[in-house]
GROMACS .gro file of C-alpha atoms in nm:
model
  387
    1MET     CA    1  -3.220  -2.624   3.931
    2LYS     CA    2  -3.342  -2.308   3.760
    3SER     CA    3  -2.990  -2.157   3.770
    4ARG     CA    4  -2.844  -2.475   3.624
    5PHE     CA    5  -3.108  -2.484   3.350
    6LEU     CA    6  -3.037  -2.120   3.256
    7ALA     CA    7  -2.664  -2.184   3.244
    8ILE     CA    8  -2.718  -2.484   3.015
    9ILE     CA    9  -2.941  -2.280   2.784
   10THR     CA   10  -2.682  -2.001   2.768
   11LEU     CA   11  -2.400  -2.244   2.689
   12PHE     CA   12  -2.611  -2.415   2.423
   13PHE     CA   13  -2.680  -2.080   2.257
   14ALA     CA   14  -2.313  -1.982   2.251
   15LEU     CA   15  -2.213  -2.314   2.097
   16PHE     CA   16  -2.501  -2.303   1.849
   17LEU     CA   17  -2.420  -1.955   1.722
   18PHE     CA   18  -2.047  -2.018   1.718
   19VAL     CA   19  -2.103  -2.305   1.473
   20LEU     CA   20  -2.340  -2.108   1.253
   21VAL     CA   21  -2.163  -1.772   1.251
   22LYS     CA   22  -1.790  -1.734   1.226
   23PRO     CA   23  -1.636  -1.496   1.480
   24ALA     CA   24  -1.612  -1.148   1.335
   25LYS     CA   25  -1.470  -0.814   1.425
   26ALA     CA   26  -1.689  -0.546   1.580
   27ASP     CA   27  -1.784  -0.352   1.270
   28HIS     CA   28  -2.071  -0.324   1.025
   29GLY     CA   29  -1.910  -0.553   0.772
   30SER     CA   30  -1.885  -0.929   0.811
   31SER     CA   31  -2.034  -0.905   1.164
   32LEU     CA   32  -2.360  -0.737   1.061
   33ILE     CA   33  -2.667  -0.937   1.168
   34PHE     CA   34  -3.039  -0.858   1.145
   35ALA     CA   35  -3.247  -0.887   1.462
   36ALA     CA   36  -3.613  -0.976   1.418
   37HIS     CA   37  -3.917  -0.989   1.644
   38ASN     CA   38  -4.181  -1.230   1.515
   39ASP     CA   39  -4.248  -1.116   1.154
   40GLN     CA   40  -4.068  -0.781   1.176
   41ILE     CA   41  -3.701  -0.716   1.112
   42LEU     CA   42  -3.579  -0.440   1.341
   43PHE     CA   43  -3.400  -0.219   1.092
   44ASN     CA   44  -3.396   0.084   1.320
   45LEU     CA   45  -3.182  -0.057   1.600
   46SER     CA   46  -2.885   0.169   1.663
   47PRO     CA   47  -2.601   0.085   1.677
   48ALA     CA   48  -2.662  -0.198   1.432
   49PRO     CA   49  -2.667  -0.549   1.582
   50ARG     CA   50  -2.355  -0.751   1.521
   51VAL     CA   51  -2.189  -1.084   1.596
   52ILE     CA   52  -1.866  -1.091   1.795
   53ASN     CA   53  -1.690  -1.413   1.889
   54GLY     CA   54  -2.001  -1.613   1.807
   55VAL     CA   55  -2.247  -1.403   2.015
   56SER     CA   56  -2.515  -1.174   1.869
   57TYR     CA   57  -2.540  -0.835   2.039
   58VAL     CA   58  -2.821  -0.579   2.022
   59PRO     CA   59  -2.839  -0.226   2.166
   60VAL     CA   60  -3.028  -0.263   2.491
   61ARG     CA   61  -3.214   0.068   2.481
   62SER     CA   62  -3.360   0.059   2.128
   63PHE     CA   63  -3.406  -0.320   2.148
   64SER     CA   64  -3.610  -0.287   2.469
   65LYS     CA   65  -3.851  -0.039   2.311
   66HIS     CA   66  -3.967  -0.303   2.062
   67PHE     CA   67  -4.037  -0.555   2.338
   68GLY     CA   68  -4.192  -0.322   2.593
   69PHE     CA   69  -3.913  -0.369   2.847
   70GLN     CA   70  -3.853  -0.097   3.101
   71VAL     CA   71  -3.486  -0.008   3.124
   72ASP     CA   72  -3.340   0.138   3.444
   73TRP     CA   73  -2.977   0.241   3.465
   74ILE     CA   74  -2.822   0.233   3.810
   75GLY     CA   75  -2.496   0.419   3.773
   76ALA     CA   76  -2.371   0.366   4.127
   77THR     CA   77  -2.369  -0.012   4.095
   78GLY     CA   78  -2.314  -0.036   3.721
   79GLU     CA   79  -2.642  -0.223   3.677
   80ILE     CA   80  -2.892  -0.230   3.391
   81ARG     CA   81  -3.233  -0.348   3.505
   82LEU     CA   82  -3.482  -0.481   3.250
   83THR     CA   83  -3.842  -0.520   3.363
   84LYS     CA   84  -4.145  -0.661   3.181
   85GLY     CA   85  -4.447  -0.720   3.397
   86SER     CA   86  -4.334  -0.925   3.695
   87GLN     CA   87  -4.014  -1.041   3.526
   88VAL     CA   88  -3.691  -0.864   3.616
   89ILE     CA   89  -3.341  -0.917   3.480
   90THR     CA   90  -3.037  -0.734   3.612
   91LEU     CA   91  -2.719  -0.697   3.411
   92ASN     CA   92  -2.425  -0.599   3.628
   93THR     CA   93  -2.169  -0.442   3.395
   94LYS     CA   94  -1.904  -0.430   3.669
   95THR     CA   95  -1.916  -0.796   3.770
   96LYS     CA   96  -2.045  -0.908   3.429
   97GLN     CA   97  -2.319  -1.113   3.590
   98PHE     CA   98  -2.662  -1.185   3.442
   99ILE     CA   99  -2.900  -1.198   3.738
  100GLN     CA  100  -3.253  -1.337   3.733
  101GLY     CA  101  -3.419  -1.405   4.064
  102ASN     CA  102  -3.175  -1.588   4.289
  103SER     CA  103  -2.959  -1.718   4.005
  104SER     CA  104  -2.677  -1.554   3.814
  105VAL     CA  105  -2.457  -1.651   3.522
  106PRO     CA  106  -2.176  -1.466   3.343
  107PHE     CA  107  -2.264  -1.240   3.055
  108SER     CA  108  -2.071  -1.017   2.817
  109TYR     CA  109  -2.155  -0.680   2.668
  110ILE     CA  110  -1.994  -0.427   2.437
  111ASN     CA  111  -1.999  -0.048   2.435
  112ILE     CA  112  -2.013   0.138   2.105
  113ASN     CA  113  -2.029   0.516   2.111
  114ASN     CA  114  -2.169   0.505   2.467
  115SER     CA  115  -2.439   0.259   2.365
  116VAL     CA  116  -2.445  -0.074   2.551
  117LEU     CA  117  -2.507  -0.385   2.339
  118VAL     CA  118  -2.614  -0.703   2.518
  119PRO     CA  119  -2.646  -1.072   2.417
  120TYR     CA  120  -2.965  -1.103   2.213
  121ARG     CA  121  -3.042  -1.466   2.281
  122GLN     CA  122  -2.958  -1.459   2.649
  123ILE     CA  123  -3.194  -1.168   2.716
  124SER     CA  124  -3.474  -1.294   2.491
  125GLU     CA  125  -3.487  -1.648   2.629
  126ALA     CA  126  -3.485  -1.515   2.983
  127PHE     CA  127  -3.812  -1.337   2.902
  128GLY     CA  128  -3.964  -1.650   2.752
  129TYR     CA  129  -3.911  -1.596   2.381
  130ASN     CA  130  -3.800  -1.856   2.131
  131VAL     CA  131  -3.480  -1.774   1.941
  132SER     CA  132  -3.400  -1.900   1.592
  133PHE     CA  133  -3.133  -1.822   1.335
  134SER     CA  134  -3.109  -1.816   0.956
  135TYR     CA  135  -2.799  -1.792   0.741
  136LYS     CA  136  -2.996  -1.574   0.502
  137GLY     CA  137  -2.945  -1.217   0.603
  138PRO     CA  138  -2.824  -1.348   0.849
  139ILE     CA  139  -3.129  -1.314   1.074
  140ALA     CA  140  -3.158  -1.384   1.446
  141ARG     CA  141  -3.525  -1.389   1.544
  142VAL     CA  142  -3.704  -1.393   1.876
  143SER     CA  143  -4.061  -1.510   1.847
  144ASP     CA  144  -4.371  -1.620   2.031
  145GLU     CA  145  -4.706  -1.760   1.921
  146ASN     CA  146  -4.771  -1.446   1.713
  147ALA     CA  147  -4.505  -1.529   1.454
  148LYS     CA  148  -4.665  -1.632   1.122
  149LEU     CA  149  -4.376  -1.638   0.872
  150THR     CA  150  -4.100  -1.893   0.844
  151LEU     CA  151  -3.746  -1.760   0.854
  152ASP     CA  152  -3.714  -1.812   0.477
  153GLN     CA  153  -4.036  -1.619   0.421
  154LEU     CA  154  -3.918  -1.346   0.653
  155TYR     CA  155  -3.599  -1.312   0.455
  156GLU     CA  156  -3.768  -1.314   0.113
  157THR     CA  157  -4.022  -1.055   0.230
  158ASN     CA  158  -3.744  -0.820   0.343
  159LYS     CA  159  -3.468  -0.919   0.101
  160THR     CA  160  -3.454  -0.590  -0.089
  161GLN     CA  161  -3.445  -0.381   0.228
  162ILE     CA  162  -3.188  -0.614   0.387
  163GLU     CA  163  -2.952  -0.575   0.093
  164ALA     CA  164  -3.002  -0.197   0.083
  165TYR     CA  165  -2.937  -0.174   0.457
  166ARG     CA  166  -2.628  -0.392   0.428
  167LYS     CA  167  -2.493  -0.179   0.145
  168GLU     CA  168  -2.553   0.141   0.343
  169HIS     CA  169  -2.402   0.012   0.667
  170THR     CA  170  -2.110  -0.186   0.532
  171PRO     CA  171  -1.803   0.034   0.493
  172PRO     CA  172  -1.572  -0.023   0.200
  173PRO     CA  173  -1.298  -0.272   0.276
  174PRO     CA  174  -0.988  -0.110   0.417
  175LYS     CA  175  -0.741  -0.006   0.156
  176PRO     CA  176  -0.442  -0.233   0.144
  177PRO     CA  177  -0.129  -0.063   0.266
  178ALA     CA  178   0.047   0.119  -0.010
  179PRO     CA  179   0.343  -0.078  -0.133
  180SER     CA  180   0.670   0.061  -0.019
  181PRO     CA  181   0.809   0.280  -0.295
  182ALA     CA  182   1.100   0.123  -0.472
  183LYS     CA  183   1.434   0.269  -0.377
  184ARG     CA  184   1.603   0.452  -0.658
  185ALA     CA  185   1.901   0.351  -0.862
  186PHE     CA  186   2.043   0.533  -1.162
  187LEU     CA  187   2.138   0.360  -1.486
  188THR     CA  188   2.349   0.588  -1.704
  189PHE     CA  189   2.485   0.534  -2.055
  190ASP     CA  190   2.780   0.719  -2.207
  191ASP     CA  191   2.900   0.793  -2.561
  192GLY     CA  192   2.581   0.726  -2.759
  193PRO     CA  193   2.354   0.719  -2.933
  194ASN     CA  194   2.463   0.455  -3.179
  195LYS     CA  195   2.342   0.132  -3.340
  196HIS     CA  196   2.316  -0.038  -3.000
  197THR     CA  197   2.098   0.229  -2.837
  198ALA     CA  198   1.765   0.115  -2.981
  199GLY     CA  199   1.801  -0.225  -2.815
  200ILE     CA  200   1.878  -0.057  -2.483
  201LEU     CA  201   1.570   0.162  -2.519
  202ASP     CA  202   1.358  -0.142  -2.605
  203TYR     CA  203   1.470  -0.320  -2.289
  204LEU     CA  204   1.413  -0.016  -2.067
  205LYS     CA  205   1.065   0.036  -2.212
  206SER     CA  206   0.959  -0.326  -2.171
  207ASN     CA  207   1.066  -0.315  -1.805
  208ASN     CA  208   0.927   0.032  -1.728
  209LEU     CA  209   1.270   0.169  -1.638
  210LYS     CA  210   1.402   0.520  -1.689
  211ALA     CA  211   1.765   0.607  -1.745
  212THR     CA  212   2.006   0.886  -1.829
  213PHE     CA  213   2.192   0.906  -2.159
  214PHE     CA  214   2.511   1.115  -2.164
  215VAL     CA  215   2.531   1.174  -2.537
  216LEU     CA  216   2.807   1.303  -2.762
  217LYS     CA  217   2.716   1.574  -3.011
  218PRO     CA  218   2.837   1.395  -3.328
  219ASN     CA  219   2.640   1.082  -3.235
  220ALA     CA  220   2.333   1.292  -3.158
  221ASP     CA  221   2.364   1.465  -3.497
  222SER     CA  222   2.382   1.124  -3.666
  223ASN     CA  223   2.091   0.968  -3.475
  224PRO     CA  224   1.819   1.231  -3.422
  225ALA     CA  225   1.544   0.967  -3.416
  226LEU     CA  226   1.707   0.802  -3.115
  227ILE     CA  227   1.738   1.137  -2.936
  228LYS     CA  228   1.367   1.200  -2.997
  229ARG     CA  229   1.283   0.853  -2.871
  230MET     CA  230   1.484   0.904  -2.552
  231PHE     CA  231   1.296   1.226  -2.491
  232ASN     CA  232   0.951   1.086  -2.575
  233GLU     CA  233   1.001   0.781  -2.351
  234GLY     CA  234   1.089   0.986  -2.043
  235HIS     CA  235   1.465   0.943  -2.021
  236THR     CA  236   1.700   1.227  -1.935
  237ILE     CA  237   1.918   1.340  -2.223
  238ALA     CA  238   2.239   1.473  -2.072
  239CYS     CA  239   2.559   1.578  -2.243
  240HIS     CA  240   2.903   1.422  -2.254
  241GLY     CA  241   3.064   1.677  -2.481
  242VAL     CA  242   3.176   1.677  -2.843
  243THR     CA  243   3.523   1.532  -2.891
  244HIS     CA  244   3.575   1.297  -2.596
  245ASP     CA  245   3.939   1.398  -2.638
  246LYS     CA  246   4.122   1.496  -2.320
  247SER     CA  247   4.361   1.734  -2.494
  248LYS     CA  248   4.076   1.918  -2.668
  249PHE     CA  249   3.802   1.910  -2.403
  250TYR     CA  250   4.032   2.011  -2.117
  251SER     CA  251   4.243   2.260  -2.309
  252SER     CA  252   4.074   2.537  -2.108
  253PRO     CA  253   3.765   2.594  -1.892
  254SER     CA  254   3.600   2.775  -2.183
  255SER     CA  255   3.664   2.483  -2.419
  256ALA     CA  256   3.501   2.241  -2.174
  257VAL     CA  257   3.198   2.468  -2.135
  258GLY     CA  258   3.189   2.526  -2.511
  259GLU     CA  259   3.168   2.152  -2.585
  260MET     CA  260   2.876   2.110  -2.344
  261LYS     CA  261   2.696   2.410  -2.492
  262SER     CA  262   2.745   2.279  -2.844
  263CYS     CA  263   2.611   1.936  -2.740
  264PHE     CA  264   2.303   2.085  -2.574
  265ASP     CA  265   2.236   2.308  -2.876
  266THR     CA  266   2.208   1.993  -3.086
  267VAL     CA  267   1.981   1.822  -2.834
  268LYS     CA  268   1.754   2.127  -2.818
  269LYS     CA  269   1.735   2.146  -3.195
  270ILE     CA  270   1.633   1.780  -3.221
  271THR     CA  271   1.383   1.783  -2.933
  272GLY     CA  272   1.231   2.118  -3.017
  273GLY     CA  273   1.396   2.312  -2.738
  274ALA     CA  274   1.387   2.063  -2.451
  275ALA     CA  275   1.711   1.977  -2.274
  276SER     CA  276   1.844   1.916  -1.925
  277ASN     CA  277   2.146   2.084  -1.768
  278VAL     CA  278   2.301   1.752  -1.657
  279ILE     CA  279   2.652   1.676  -1.776
  280ARG     CA  280   2.923   1.414  -1.737
  281THR     CA  281   3.272   1.513  -1.840
  282PRO     CA  282   3.491   1.275  -2.041
  283TYR     CA  283   3.677   1.028  -1.815
  284GLY     CA  284   3.500   1.167  -1.510
  285SER     CA  285   3.556   1.483  -1.312
  286LYS     CA  286   3.882   1.379  -1.148
  287PRO     CA  287   4.154   1.478  -1.191
  288TYR     CA  288   4.086   1.709  -1.486
  289MET     CA  289   3.797   1.922  -1.352
  290THR     CA  290   3.999   2.144  -1.125
  291ASP     CA  291   3.862   2.450  -0.945
  292SER     CA  292   3.863   2.680  -1.248
  293TYR     CA  293   3.685   2.421  -1.465
  294ARG     CA  294   3.423   2.348  -1.201
  295THR     CA  295   3.363   2.719  -1.148
  296ALA     CA  296   3.314   2.768  -1.522
  297MET     CA  297   3.066   2.480  -1.542
  298ASN     CA  298   2.872   2.607  -1.240
  299THR     CA  299   2.860   2.957  -1.387
  300ALA     CA  300   2.721   2.814  -1.711
  301GLY     CA  301   2.446   2.642  -1.510
  302TYR     CA  302   2.554   2.284  -1.567
  303LYS     CA  303   2.521   2.008  -1.306
  304MET     CA  304   2.807   1.760  -1.315
  305TRP     CA  305   2.758   1.391  -1.243
  306ASP     CA  306   3.005   1.105  -1.208
  307TRP     CA  307   2.926   0.749  -1.089
  308ASN     CA  308   2.974   0.517  -0.792
  309VAL     CA  309   2.951   0.191  -0.988
  310ASP     CA  310   3.182   0.151  -1.288
  311SER     CA  311   3.080  -0.149  -1.497
  312MET     CA  312   3.416  -0.162  -1.677
  313ASP     CA  313   3.219  -0.290  -1.976
  314TRP     CA  314   3.473  -0.135  -2.215
  315SER     CA  315   3.750  -0.338  -2.050
  316TYR     CA  316   3.594  -0.679  -1.991
  317ASN     CA  317   3.422  -0.710  -2.329
  318SER     CA  318   3.218  -0.991  -2.176
  319ALA     CA  319   2.858  -0.969  -2.060
  320THR     CA  320   2.912  -1.243  -1.802
  321LYS     CA  321   3.223  -1.090  -1.645
  322THR     CA  322   3.086  -0.737  -1.663
  323SER     CA  323   2.757  -0.841  -1.500
  324GLN     CA  324   2.931  -1.020  -1.216
  325TYR     CA  325   3.169  -0.732  -1.151
  326THR     CA  326   2.895  -0.469  -1.173
  327ASN     CA  327   2.660  -0.655  -0.940
  328GLU     CA  328   2.937  -0.694  -0.684
  329GLN     CA  329   2.987  -0.317  -0.688
  330ILE     CA  330   2.613  -0.252  -0.671
  331ASN     CA  331   2.584  -0.477  -0.366
  332ALA     CA  332   2.871  -0.297  -0.195
  333VAL     CA  333   2.721   0.048  -0.267
  334ILE     CA  334   2.381  -0.059  -0.133
  335LYS     CA  335   2.543  -0.205   0.177
  336SER     CA  336   2.711   0.130   0.237
  337GLY     CA  337   2.371   0.300   0.239
  338ALA     CA  338   2.399   0.477  -0.096
  339ALA     CA  339   2.193   0.453  -0.415
  340PRO     CA  340   2.372   0.280  -0.705
  341LEU     CA  341   2.474   0.516  -0.985
  342VAL     CA  342   2.588   0.284  -1.262
  343LEU     CA  343   2.815   0.375  -1.553
  344LEU     CA  344   2.751   0.178  -1.872
  345HIS     CA  345   2.806   0.241  -2.243
  346ASP     CA  346   2.594   0.186  -2.552
  347ARG     CA  347   2.753  -0.145  -2.656
  348THR     CA  348   2.659  -0.470  -2.822
  349ASP     CA  349   2.650  -0.659  -2.490
  350THR     CA  350   2.475  -0.389  -2.284
  351VAL     CA  351   2.126  -0.542  -2.297
  352ALA     CA  352   2.260  -0.874  -2.168
  353ILE     CA  353   2.434  -0.687  -1.885
  354LEU     CA  354   2.115  -0.493  -1.810
  355LYS     CA  355   1.914  -0.812  -1.767
  356SER     CA  356   2.146  -0.925  -1.489
  357VAL     CA  357   2.194  -0.585  -1.328
  358THR     CA  358   1.827  -0.485  -1.324
  359SER     CA  359   1.726  -0.826  -1.186
  360ASN     CA  360   1.972  -0.776  -0.900
  361LEU     CA  361   1.840  -0.425  -0.835
  362LYS     CA  362   1.478  -0.539  -0.843
  363ASN     CA  363   1.546  -0.821  -0.597
  364LYS     CA  364   1.689  -0.562  -0.358
  365GLY     CA  365   1.391  -0.327  -0.394
  366TYR     CA  366   1.546  -0.079  -0.639
  367THR     CA  367   1.428   0.058  -0.969
  368SER     CA  368   1.605   0.281  -1.218
  369VAL     CA  369   1.503   0.646  -1.238
  370PRO     CA  370   1.654   0.925  -1.446
  371VAL     CA  371   1.896   1.185  -1.317
  372THR     CA  372   1.715   1.520  -1.312
  373SER     CA  373   1.806   1.880  -1.250
  374SER     CA  374   1.627   1.873  -0.915
  375ILE     CA  375   1.854   1.604  -0.769
  376GLN     CA  376   2.171   1.713  -0.594
  377PRO     CA  377   2.456   1.616  -0.828
  378TYR     CA  378   2.689   1.339  -0.725
  379ASN     CA  379   3.048   1.373  -0.837
  380PHE     CA  380   3.395   1.280  -0.724
  381TRP     CA  381   3.455   1.624  -0.574
  382ASN     CA  382   3.161   1.652  -0.335
  383LYS     CA  383   3.148   1.288  -0.228
  384TYR     CA  384   2.806   1.321  -0.064
  385VAL     CA  385   2.607   1.000  -0.016
  386LEU     CA  386   2.357   0.967  -0.299
  387LYS     CA  387   2.026   0.830  -0.170
   0.00000   0.00000   0.00000
């Protein structure tokens, strides 16, 4: 009968606490609970009491000191023996049995930093204490006829210390995992700046995108304010030459280098000395940039870039057609494992094309970044996979 009664009491406690306290993880956060004995909250229990899967646990050693229990550890059998007067309780940590007299029921325990925590209510009621619970705190109290305060009074009396203890023992919430960095794409614009460039810059700024502008010297001379804006807004100002005339630019390696130097001199003058060493040759590097031309450019310190997505915006003259064609190429490049390097021009329909292209890139986890001197150049001659 006694064994059955104890089992019923234990089951009742588990159900009672499960309803009142949601299951929590074993930490000092949402699981923190305050154990009390009569009118005293036991702030110095270590490790701190906590609720796990609806059961309140307290550290058996420091808990026993408050109640005058004698604790004996029997390593050979894995038993913890609690004695108070003539009452003896044995906790078998190997069989997980709670033994009192001739009766035994299952019990659970947890081990934190080599400290054993045992079920608060199960132990307390076995020694004849009453157990009560308050949401405030929350507080789990064992009491006898010496308790004077109600649970509400106990909380209000200790409220300041409870909150200070909670603040000290509750770790900050775990940091959310850092979002995966967006994969990089490169939006590049040739032949500007011109009357359409400001609108392109407005769109890039409003969407926090960075790009690369391959400018022509005469257009830079005519639009210094746009060059300054490109620089101030974090875009790369690269050079595309002076004439954009095949017969003039490619008349010799020195003429090709000379056009790039002249273009960069203008950029430096406008920006106060700042310039990249990134170039794109007129009509791309093939077939005109043969060995002697490439050697001359390398000797001059320039880094040559082509593209792997040609928008054909100059040919279609339609934002809808250009967007569709460009996105198809972007999708194919991404599928191949490369980063899209998109060739566009400063045109009247470019912003409309950008809206479609950048939406496609964003949906695939890409954002536009500028070409810089530290990135290995991609061109038609080296054919490495741009990542």
